[in-house]
Short mmCIF file of C-alpha atoms in Angstrom, two decimals:
data_model
loop_
_atom_site.label_atom_id
_atom_site.label_comp_id
_atom_site.label_asym_id
_atom_site.label_seq_id
_atom_site.Cartn_x
_atom_site.Cartn_y
_atom_site.Cartn_z
CA UNK A 1 -0.07 0.08 -0.05
CA UNK A 2 2.76 2.42 1.00
CA UNK A 3 4.57 1.81 -2.34
CA UNK A 4 1.53 3.21 -4.22
CA UNK A 5 1.51 6.24 -1.96
CA UNK A 6 4.97 7.37 -3.06
CA UNK A 7 5.22 10.41 -5.38
CA UNK A 8 7.54 10.72 -8.20
CA UNK A 9 10.90 11.87 -6.68
CA UNK A 10 12.85 11.78 -9.88
CA UNK A 11 15.08 14.80 -10.21
CA UNK A 12 15.14 15.39 -6.43
CA UNK A 13 18.48 15.62 -4.64
CA UNK A 14 19.13 14.24 -1.15
CA UNK A 15 19.49 17.81 -0.15
CA UNK A 16 16.02 18.66 -1.41
CA UNK A 17 14.63 15.68 0.52
CA UNK A 18 16.31 16.87 3.71
CA UNK A 19 14.98 20.45 3.27
CA UNK A 20 11.52 19.04 2.87
CA UNK A 21 11.71 17.76 6.49
CA UNK A 22 12.95 20.99 7.97
CA UNK A 23 10.91 24.05 8.92
CA UNK A 24 12.10 27.52 9.92
CA UNK A 25 11.87 27.98 13.62
CA UNK A 26 11.73 25.81 16.78
CA UNK A 27 8.31 24.26 17.46
CA UNK A 28 7.50 22.22 20.57
CA UNK A 29 4.52 20.03 19.52
CA UNK A 30 2.33 21.76 22.09
CA UNK A 31 2.85 25.07 20.25
CA UNK A 32 1.41 23.77 16.96
CA UNK A 33 -2.33 23.82 16.25
CA UNK A 34 -4.45 21.45 14.26
CA UNK A 35 -4.36 21.94 10.46
CA UNK A 36 -1.35 24.37 10.83
CA UNK A 37 0.84 24.62 7.83
CA UNK A 38 4.54 24.91 8.51
CA UNK A 39 6.67 26.19 5.67
CA UNK A 40 9.61 23.97 4.82
CA UNK A 41 13.08 24.87 3.76
CA UNK A 42 12.34 23.46 0.36
CA UNK A 43 10.68 26.21 -1.62
CA UNK A 44 7.01 25.95 -2.34
CA UNK A 45 6.29 23.13 0.12
CA UNK A 46 4.67 22.89 3.54
CA UNK A 47 4.10 20.31 6.19
CA UNK A 48 0.55 20.11 7.55
CA UNK A 49 0.29 19.17 11.21
CA UNK A 50 -2.86 17.38 12.46
CA UNK A 51 -3.88 16.37 16.02
CA UNK A 52 -6.10 13.47 16.95
CA UNK A 53 -7.42 12.09 20.30
CA UNK A 54 -6.12 8.91 21.64
CA UNK A 55 -8.09 5.72 22.00
CA UNK A 56 -9.52 4.87 25.42
CA UNK A 57 -7.08 2.06 25.86
CA UNK A 58 -4.00 3.89 24.47
CA UNK A 59 -2.10 4.66 27.66
CA UNK A 60 1.47 4.36 26.36
CA UNK A 61 2.35 8.02 26.05
CA UNK A 62 2.75 11.19 28.16
CA UNK A 63 0.92 13.18 25.54
CA UNK A 64 -2.94 13.23 25.51
CA UNK A 65 -3.09 13.41 21.74
CA UNK A 66 -1.55 11.79 18.67
CA UNK A 67 0.13 13.99 16.00
CA UNK A 68 0.75 13.62 12.31
CA UNK A 69 3.04 15.54 9.86
CA UNK A 70 1.49 15.19 6.39
CA UNK A 71 -0.49 12.33 7.83
CA UNK A 72 2.68 10.48 8.82
CA UNK A 73 2.44 9.51 12.58
CA UNK A 74 4.91 11.24 14.93
CA UNK A 75 6.65 8.59 16.96
CA UNK A 76 8.81 10.69 19.24
CA UNK A 77 8.25 14.38 20.11
CA UNK A 78 10.16 17.35 21.46
CA UNK A 79 13.70 16.08 21.21
CA UNK A 80 15.77 19.14 21.80
CA UNK A 81 18.94 19.28 19.74
CA UNK A 82 21.78 21.80 19.61
CA UNK A 83 20.22 23.79 16.82
CA UNK A 84 16.49 23.00 17.11
CA UNK A 85 13.78 20.53 17.98
CA UNK A 86 13.38 17.07 16.43
CA UNK A 87 10.19 15.16 15.97
CA UNK A 88 10.54 11.55 14.72
CA UNK A 89 8.04 10.43 11.94
CA UNK A 90 7.36 6.83 10.78
CA UNK A 91 8.16 7.49 7.11
CA UNK A 92 9.93 9.81 4.73
CA UNK A 93 7.93 12.97 3.95
CA UNK A 94 7.90 13.48 0.37
CA UNK A 95 7.37 17.03 -0.94
CA UNK A 96 3.66 17.82 -1.45
CA UNK A 97 3.09 19.96 -4.49
CA UNK A 98 -0.33 18.85 -5.89
CA UNK A 99 -3.78 19.72 -4.67
CA UNK A 100 -6.50 17.06 -4.23
CA UNK A 101 -8.04 17.56 -7.62
CA UNK A 102 -4.57 17.24 -9.32
CA UNK A 103 -4.01 13.92 -7.40
CA UNK A 104 -7.38 12.70 -8.64
CA UNK A 105 -6.72 13.84 -12.26
CA UNK A 106 -3.27 12.04 -12.30
CA UNK A 107 -4.81 8.54 -11.61
CA UNK A 108 -5.99 6.47 -14.40
CA UNK A 109 -8.35 4.50 -11.99
CA UNK A 110 -10.49 7.59 -11.13
CA UNK A 111 -11.84 8.65 -14.39
CA UNK A 112 -15.41 8.43 -13.37
CA UNK A 113 -14.85 10.40 -10.15
CA UNK A 114 -12.94 13.06 -12.08
CA UNK A 115 -15.81 13.40 -14.60
CA UNK A 116 -18.47 13.73 -11.89
CA UNK A 117 -16.44 16.21 -9.87
CA UNK A 118 -15.97 18.38 -12.96
CA UNK A 119 -19.58 18.11 -14.05
CA UNK A 120 -20.87 19.21 -10.59
CA UNK A 121 -18.31 21.98 -10.22
CA UNK A 122 -16.98 20.47 -6.97
CA UNK A 123 -13.56 20.15 -8.63
CA UNK A 124 -13.08 23.93 -8.12
CA UNK A 125 -13.51 23.44 -4.44
CA UNK A 126 -10.87 20.77 -4.37
CA UNK A 127 -8.56 22.95 -6.23
CA UNK A 128 -8.56 25.71 -3.54
CA UNK A 129 -5.49 26.01 -1.38
CA UNK A 130 -4.63 28.24 1.58
CA UNK A 131 -4.36 28.09 5.41
CA UNK A 132 -8.07 27.63 5.74
CA UNK A 133 -8.48 25.08 2.91
CA UNK A 134 -8.40 21.46 4.08
CA UNK A 135 -10.47 18.59 2.79
CA UNK A 136 -10.59 14.83 2.95
CA UNK A 137 -11.88 12.84 -0.08
CA UNK A 138 -12.81 9.16 0.31
CA UNK A 139 -12.38 8.62 -3.48
CA UNK A 140 -14.21 5.63 -5.08
CA UNK A 141 -12.18 4.16 -7.85
CA UNK A 142 -13.68 3.16 -11.28
CA UNK A 143 -14.48 -0.33 -10.08
CA UNK A 144 -16.42 1.09 -7.22
CA UNK A 145 -18.75 3.02 -9.57
CA UNK A 146 -19.28 -0.23 -11.65
CA UNK A 147 -21.02 -1.69 -8.71
CA UNK A 148 -23.81 0.85 -9.04
CA UNK A 149 -27.03 0.45 -10.89
CA UNK A 150 -26.40 1.53 -14.48
CA UNK A 151 -29.03 4.17 -14.43
CA UNK A 152 -27.68 5.74 -11.26
CA UNK A 153 -24.24 5.55 -12.79
CA UNK A 154 -25.46 7.34 -15.95
CA UNK A 155 -27.11 10.07 -13.95
CA UNK A 156 -23.99 10.60 -11.87
CA UNK A 157 -21.75 10.89 -14.93
CA UNK A 158 -24.12 13.49 -16.38
CA UNK A 159 -23.78 15.52 -13.16
CA UNK A 160 -27.51 15.49 -12.39
CA UNK A 161 -28.80 17.03 -9.18
CA UNK A 162 -28.16 13.99 -6.91
CA UNK A 163 -24.53 13.78 -7.99
CA UNK A 164 -23.45 16.73 -5.88
CA UNK A 165 -24.94 15.07 -2.67
CA UNK A 166 -23.46 11.73 -3.45
CA UNK A 167 -20.00 13.32 -3.81
CA UNK A 168 -20.37 15.47 -0.75
CA UNK A 169 -21.09 12.29 1.17
CA UNK A 170 -17.48 11.40 0.44
CA UNK A 171 -15.95 14.68 1.43
CA UNK A 172 -15.00 16.18 4.84
CA UNK A 173 -14.04 19.85 5.42
CA UNK A 174 -11.14 18.57 7.74
CA UNK A 175 -7.99 16.62 7.19
CA UNK A 176 -8.75 13.10 8.39
CA UNK A 177 -5.65 11.00 8.35
CA UNK A 178 -5.79 7.22 8.60
CA UNK A 179 -4.36 7.66 12.09
CA UNK A 180 -7.59 9.35 13.17
CA UNK A 181 -9.30 5.93 13.28
CA UNK A 182 -8.57 4.02 16.46
CA UNK A 183 -8.24 0.22 16.20
CA UNK A 184 -10.70 -1.61 18.41
CA UNK A 185 -13.32 1.14 18.61
CA UNK A 186 -15.62 2.93 16.16
CA UNK A 187 -14.41 6.37 15.17
CA UNK A 188 -16.99 8.97 14.02
CA UNK A 189 -16.85 12.07 11.91
CA UNK A 190 -19.28 14.06 9.81
CA UNK A 191 -19.12 14.82 6.09
CA UNK A 192 -20.18 17.84 4.14
CA UNK A 193 -23.87 16.74 4.27
CA UNK A 194 -23.52 16.70 8.07
CA UNK A 195 -24.09 12.96 7.88
CA UNK A 196 -22.25 10.62 10.16
CA UNK A 197 -19.46 8.31 8.85
CA UNK A 198 -18.29 5.53 11.07
CA UNK A 199 -14.74 4.04 10.72
CA UNK A 200 -13.77 0.59 12.14
CA UNK A 201 -10.89 -1.72 11.45
CA UNK A 202 -11.93 -5.15 10.04
CA UNK A 203 -9.90 -8.20 9.45
CA UNK A 204 -9.48 -9.14 5.82
CA UNK A 205 -8.02 -12.31 4.43
CA UNK A 206 -5.06 -11.73 2.10
CA UNK A 207 -5.22 -13.23 -1.42
CA UNK A 208 -3.11 -16.21 -2.25
CA UNK A 209 -0.99 -13.82 -4.43
CA UNK A 210 -0.35 -11.56 -1.55
CA UNK A 211 0.45 -14.05 1.19
CA UNK A 212 0.46 -17.90 0.82
CA UNK A 213 -0.13 -18.23 4.52
CA UNK A 214 -3.53 -16.52 4.16
CA UNK A 215 -2.89 -14.37 7.28
CA UNK A 216 -5.48 -11.67 7.93
CA UNK A 217 -4.65 -8.00 7.84
CA UNK A 218 -6.62 -4.99 9.33
CA UNK A 219 -8.19 -2.57 6.89
CA UNK A 220 -10.36 0.34 7.58
CA UNK A 221 -14.04 0.17 6.65
CA UNK A 222 -16.49 3.05 6.30
CA UNK A 223 -20.08 2.64 7.45
CA UNK A 224 -19.41 -1.14 7.27
CA UNK A 225 -19.60 -0.81 3.41
CA UNK A 226 -16.45 0.68 1.75
CA UNK A 227 -12.93 -0.53 2.42
CA UNK A 228 -10.09 1.86 2.23
CA UNK A 229 -7.48 0.31 -0.11
CA UNK A 230 -5.00 3.16 -0.23
CA UNK A 231 -4.53 5.63 2.61
CA UNK A 232 -3.11 9.12 3.08
CA UNK A 233 -2.42 10.38 -0.44
CA UNK A 234 -1.45 13.89 0.75
CA UNK A 235 -2.27 17.08 -1.13
CA UNK A 236 -1.55 20.61 -0.47
CA UNK A 237 -5.20 21.15 0.63
CA UNK A 238 -5.89 17.84 2.44
CA UNK A 239 -5.74 14.22 1.85
CA UNK A 240 -7.28 11.42 -0.36
CA UNK A 241 -8.10 7.93 0.62
CA UNK A 242 -9.08 5.33 -2.12
CA UNK A 243 -12.25 3.21 -1.38
CA UNK A 244 -13.68 0.20 -3.18
CA UNK A 245 -17.41 1.13 -2.96
CA UNK A 246 -19.49 4.22 -3.29
CA UNK A 247 -20.97 5.45 0.01
CA UNK A 248 -24.70 5.57 -0.39
CA UNK A 249 -26.88 8.32 1.10
CA UNK A 250 -30.60 8.81 1.14
CA UNK A 251 -30.24 12.53 0.33
CA UNK A 252 -28.23 11.57 -2.75
CA UNK A 253 -30.67 9.09 -4.22
CA UNK A 254 -33.32 10.20 -6.80
CA UNK A 255 -36.96 9.90 -6.01
CA UNK A 256 -37.37 6.79 -8.09
CA UNK A 257 -34.93 4.96 -5.76
CA UNK A 258 -36.84 6.17 -2.75
CA UNK A 259 -40.14 5.00 -4.02
CA UNK A 260 -38.69 1.64 -4.81
CA UNK A 261 -37.09 1.28 -1.45
CA UNK A 262 -40.39 2.29 0.19
CA UNK A 263 -42.44 -0.15 -1.87
CA UNK A 264 -44.57 2.64 -3.24
CA UNK A 265 -44.60 0.62 -6.48
CA UNK A 266 -47.95 1.98 -8.05
CA UNK A 267 -46.92 5.66 -7.94
CA UNK A 268 -43.48 4.74 -9.26
CA UNK A 269 -44.87 2.68 -12.06
CA UNK A 270 -47.25 5.53 -13.05
CA UNK A 271 -44.17 7.93 -13.21
CA UNK A 272 -42.33 5.39 -15.39
CA UNK A 273 -45.09 4.62 -17.81
CA UNK A 274 -45.80 8.35 -18.14
CA UNK A 275 -42.19 8.84 -19.22
CA UNK A 276 -41.52 11.29 -16.40
CA UNK A 277 -38.81 9.36 -14.52
CA UNK A 278 -35.99 11.69 -15.45
CA UNK A 279 -38.14 14.84 -14.92
CA UNK A 280 -39.14 13.72 -11.43
CA UNK A 281 -35.64 12.52 -10.57
CA UNK A 282 -34.29 15.96 -11.38
CA UNK A 283 -36.71 17.80 -9.17
CA UNK A 284 -35.25 19.76 -6.26
CA UNK A 285 -36.63 21.66 -3.24
CA UNK A 286 -39.87 19.67 -3.41
CA UNK A 287 -42.25 17.88 -1.04
CA UNK A 288 -43.69 14.57 -2.23
CA UNK A 289 -46.91 13.23 -0.77
CA UNK A 290 -47.02 9.73 -1.99
CA UNK A 291 -50.11 7.40 -1.59
CA UNK A 292 -49.26 3.85 -0.42
CA UNK A 293 -50.25 0.97 -2.75
CA UNK A 294 -53.09 0.18 -0.30
CA UNK A 295 -54.37 3.81 -0.69
CA UNK A 296 -54.60 3.20 -4.47
CA UNK A 297 -56.50 -0.01 -3.99
CA UNK A 298 -59.02 1.59 -1.64
CA UNK A 299 -60.08 4.61 -3.68
CA UNK A 300 -61.95 5.00 -6.92
CA UNK A 301 -59.29 7.32 -8.52
CA UNK A 302 -56.61 4.84 -7.41
CA UNK A 303 -58.44 1.90 -8.89
CA UNK A 304 -58.78 3.76 -12.13
CA UNK A 305 -55.06 4.23 -12.57
CA UNK A 306 -54.28 0.71 -11.47
CA UNK A 307 -56.61 -0.43 -14.31
CA UNK A 308 -54.91 1.73 -16.76
CA UNK A 309 -51.54 0.29 -15.79
CA UNK A 310 -52.75 -3.30 -16.27
CA UNK A 311 -54.92 -2.80 -19.39
CA UNK A 312 -53.73 0.26 -21.22
CA UNK A 313 -50.20 1.12 -20.23
CA UNK A 314 -49.39 2.49 -23.67
CA UNK A 315 -52.01 5.21 -23.16
CA UNK A 316 -50.16 6.65 -20.16
CA UNK A 317 -47.23 7.85 -22.17
CA UNK A 318 -47.40 11.71 -22.33
CA UNK A 319 -50.88 11.52 -20.79
CA UNK A 320 -51.92 14.99 -19.78
CA UNK A 321 -54.43 13.78 -17.11
CA UNK A 322 -51.83 11.51 -15.54
CA UNK A 323 -49.30 14.24 -15.52
CA UNK A 324 -51.58 16.52 -13.58
CA UNK A 325 -52.54 13.73 -11.17
CA UNK A 326 -48.82 12.98 -10.44
CA UNK A 327 -47.92 16.71 -10.10
CA UNK A 328 -50.73 17.22 -7.67
CA UNK A 329 -48.77 15.13 -5.22
CA UNK A 330 -45.69 17.30 -5.45
CA UNK A 331 -45.59 20.57 -3.56
CA UNK A 332 -43.03 23.24 -3.15
CA UNK A 333 -40.81 23.95 -1.24
CA UNK A 334 -39.22 21.19 0.73
CA UNK A 335 -41.04 20.83 3.99
CA UNK A 336 -40.24 18.28 6.79
CA UNK A 337 -42.80 17.50 9.35
CA UNK A 338 -41.21 19.67 11.93
CA UNK A 339 -41.74 22.71 9.70
CA UNK A 340 -45.31 21.85 8.60
CA UNK A 341 -47.83 24.66 9.29
CA UNK A 342 -51.52 24.90 8.77
CA UNK A 343 -51.76 26.61 5.43
CA UNK A 344 -52.06 25.97 1.70
CA UNK A 345 -49.09 24.71 -0.26
CA UNK A 346 -48.91 24.99 -4.09
CA UNK A 347 -48.41 21.93 -6.13
CA UNK A 348 -46.74 21.17 -9.49
CA UNK A 349 -50.29 20.90 -10.98
CA UNK A 350 -50.92 24.54 -10.15
CA UNK A 351 -53.58 23.64 -7.56
CA UNK A 352 -53.19 23.89 -3.81
CA UNK A 353 -53.13 21.36 -0.93
CA UNK A 354 -54.38 22.14 2.52
CA UNK A 355 -52.23 20.96 5.38
CA UNK A 356 -53.79 20.53 8.87
CA UNK A 357 -52.14 19.80 12.17
CA UNK A 358 -53.90 18.15 15.12
CA UNK A 359 -53.22 17.25 18.70
CA UNK A 360 -54.31 13.81 20.02
CA UNK A 361 -52.52 14.06 23.36
CA UNK A 362 -54.85 14.95 26.31
CA UNK A 363 -51.91 16.09 28.40
CA UNK A 364 -49.57 17.96 26.08
CA UNK A 365 -52.30 20.03 24.28
CA UNK A 366 -49.89 22.39 22.68
CA UNK A 367 -47.99 19.61 20.71
CA UNK A 368 -49.32 18.85 17.29
CA UNK A 369 -48.58 15.13 16.67
CA UNK A 370 -50.84 14.38 13.68
CA UNK A 371 -50.77 15.93 10.15
CA UNK A 372 -52.97 15.61 7.15
CA UNK A 373 -52.86 16.92 3.66
CA UNK A 374 -56.21 17.18 2.03
CA UNK A 375 -57.41 15.00 4.85
CA UNK A 376 -55.01 12.31 3.91
CA UNK A 377 -53.04 11.28 7.00
CA UNK A 378 -49.17 11.17 6.88
CA UNK A 379 -48.29 7.63 7.76
CA UNK A 380 -44.49 7.65 7.16
CA UNK A 381 -42.62 10.79 6.69
CA UNK A 382 -39.31 12.72 6.23
CA UNK A 383 -37.73 10.12 3.89
CA UNK A 384 -34.85 12.25 2.28
CA UNK A 385 -34.15 12.05 -1.37
CA UNK A 386 -32.10 14.18 -3.72
CA UNK A 387 -32.94 17.76 -2.66
CA UNK A 388 -36.46 16.73 -1.62
CA UNK A 389 -38.39 14.93 1.05
CA UNK A 390 -41.11 12.20 0.83
CA UNK A 391 -44.23 11.71 3.01
CA UNK A 392 -46.26 8.71 2.57
CA UNK A 393 -50.02 9.32 2.91
CA UNK A 394 -52.99 6.88 3.36
CA UNK A 395 -55.20 8.33 0.67
CA UNK A 396 -54.82 9.26 -3.04
CA UNK A 397 -54.87 12.99 -3.48
CA UNK A 398 -57.51 13.82 -6.20
CA UNK A 399 -57.24 17.06 -8.23
CA UNK A 400 -60.22 19.03 -6.95
CA UNK A 401 -63.21 19.62 -9.26
CA UNK A 402 -65.06 21.52 -6.63
CA UNK A 403 -64.39 23.72 -3.73
CA UNK A 404 -63.81 21.43 -0.52
CA UNK A 405 -62.44 21.61 2.85
CA UNK A 406 -62.04 19.32 5.71
CA UNK A 407 -62.17 20.24 9.39
CA UNK A 408 -61.25 17.68 12.01
CA UNK A 409 -61.68 18.24 15.76
CA UNK A 410 -60.70 15.81 18.47
CA UNK A 411 -62.51 15.60 21.73
CA UNK A 412 -61.97 13.58 24.87
CA UNK A 413 -65.17 12.28 26.49
CA UNK A 414 -65.03 10.07 29.54
CA UNK A 415 -61.44 9.03 28.84
CA UNK A 416 -62.22 7.94 25.29
CA UNK A 417 -61.66 10.07 22.19
CA UNK A 418 -64.10 10.75 19.44
CA UNK A 419 -62.89 12.10 16.14
CA UNK A 420 -65.39 14.38 14.41
CA UNK A 421 -65.13 14.61 10.73
CA UNK A 422 -67.07 17.59 9.28
CA UNK A 423 -67.07 17.85 5.48
CA UNK A 424 -68.51 20.83 3.60
CA UNK A 425 -68.65 20.54 -0.16
CA UNK A 426 -70.23 22.27 -3.06
CA UNK A 427 -69.40 22.97 -6.69
CA UNK A 428 -68.17 26.40 -7.52
CA UNK A 429 -71.19 26.96 -9.82
CA UNK A 430 -73.81 25.89 -7.30
CA UNK A 431 -75.61 28.14 -4.74
CA UNK A 432 -76.40 25.27 -2.52
CA UNK A 433 -74.09 23.08 -0.34
CA UNK A 434 -74.36 19.89 1.60
CA UNK A 435 -73.11 19.17 5.03
CA UNK A 436 -72.41 15.92 6.77
CA UNK A 437 -71.49 15.36 10.37
CA UNK A 438 -69.84 11.93 11.10
CA UNK A 439 -68.67 10.60 14.38
CA UNK A 440 -65.86 8.14 14.21
CA UNK A 441 -64.82 6.58 17.54
CA UNK A 442 -61.01 6.01 18.00
CA UNK A 443 -59.14 4.00 20.54
CA UNK A 444 -56.97 5.66 23.22
#
C-alpha cells in the first residue's frame, strides 16, 4: 500500500529531501495547532500538522493526543537538539506539491470520479489552497462505480442534481488521516452533508498472491460498506483515501430509488409509464406526498389508474391527465414534518393542498402530533431524497373539481376520544351546499 503512496521523486536531490523535512523555527509540538501549515526549507512546500485524540485504551504516552505531519504519525516528540527541535516520523515525508483535484486527475483508476467532480463543479472547491482550505476525499475508484445500478451511474456521470450530494457524502471539510481511526473502537466524523461516517478496522484475508499463509490484515471500513485500499495520499489542501465502494446516502438518491425502497410501487410505475422518471428525478426543493399501494387499491381514483396500468399502459405515455394527477402530489418548497404549518401549499399541478395539524394528546395539548394533507394522513414521513423529502399518505390526492375543505376536531369524552369529521362541499357553480357530520370513535 505504501509503495503506491509514493510520489515521483525523480530529479530530487538528497539535499532537497532533507530540506522538505525542515521548517524554519523551533516548534514544540504543544505550540502547533491542528491543520497548521509549517513552511519547509524546500521552496514551495509545507508540512501540515494534524492532531487526533488517543483511543480509550491507549495509555502508552505522556501526550494526550496523537500527532501527524502530512498524515505520517509522529513517533517521538520534542527532542531538543543543539540547533532546534526534532520530531521523529514513521516514514519519509515526500514534498507535497499537488492539490487534491490534481491527485485525482493524475490517476488512471479515477476517471469516473474526475468526470463527476468536474460536471458538478466540486472540482473547483478541491483545487482551492490556503491556510483555511483542508479537505478529505474518500475517493471511489472506477471499479467502485461499476457496482452501482447502471441508471444511477449514468445520472451521476451526467452531473445530475443528485450527483453533488453523493459526492459530498465522500468529502470532509477537515483533514482526516488514517491515524484518526482507532483500532478496536468505532471512530465517527461528519461529512459535508452533516451525515455521520463511522470508521472501524476489520480483518480481511489476504489473497493467495499476496500471502500464501493467508494471514489476515486489518483494513479500515467506512459505514461497514467501503474498504479503504490506499490511505493518506497527501495534497496541498488535504488528503485522499481510495475506497472500493460508493458510499450511499438517502439524500443523494433520486426519487425513483426512494419510491422503490419504500415499496410505493404503483406511484413509481405511473411515473415510469408516463415517461416522467428523469423529470421527477431531477426535481429539487420539493415535498412529495405519495399514496401507499393500499391507498390506491381503496379509492376510486386509485383503482382507475391501477386499471390503466394493467390494461392500457401504452395510453399513459405523455398523458396530460396523468401528469396533472402526479404533479398534484408534489408541493414546493421542501417541508419536513417539523416545519409543517396549517396553510395551503402549491403543487406542481398549479392547484393547492391544504395542510392541517392536530393534537391527540390529552396532556400536552400544545403539541401537534398528527398531520393531514387534504385530509390524507401522513403515515410515514421525512424520507430524504435528492434535494427533496417524501411523506407517505394513506389516501390518493385527487385534483379538486369543486371547492372542498375538511375540518377535524378531537374531543376527549370520559377517557375515550371521538374524532369528528365535518365535510362541507359544493361545486363552484352551485348556490347550495351539503353538510355531513360523522362521528368516528377512535381508541385511546
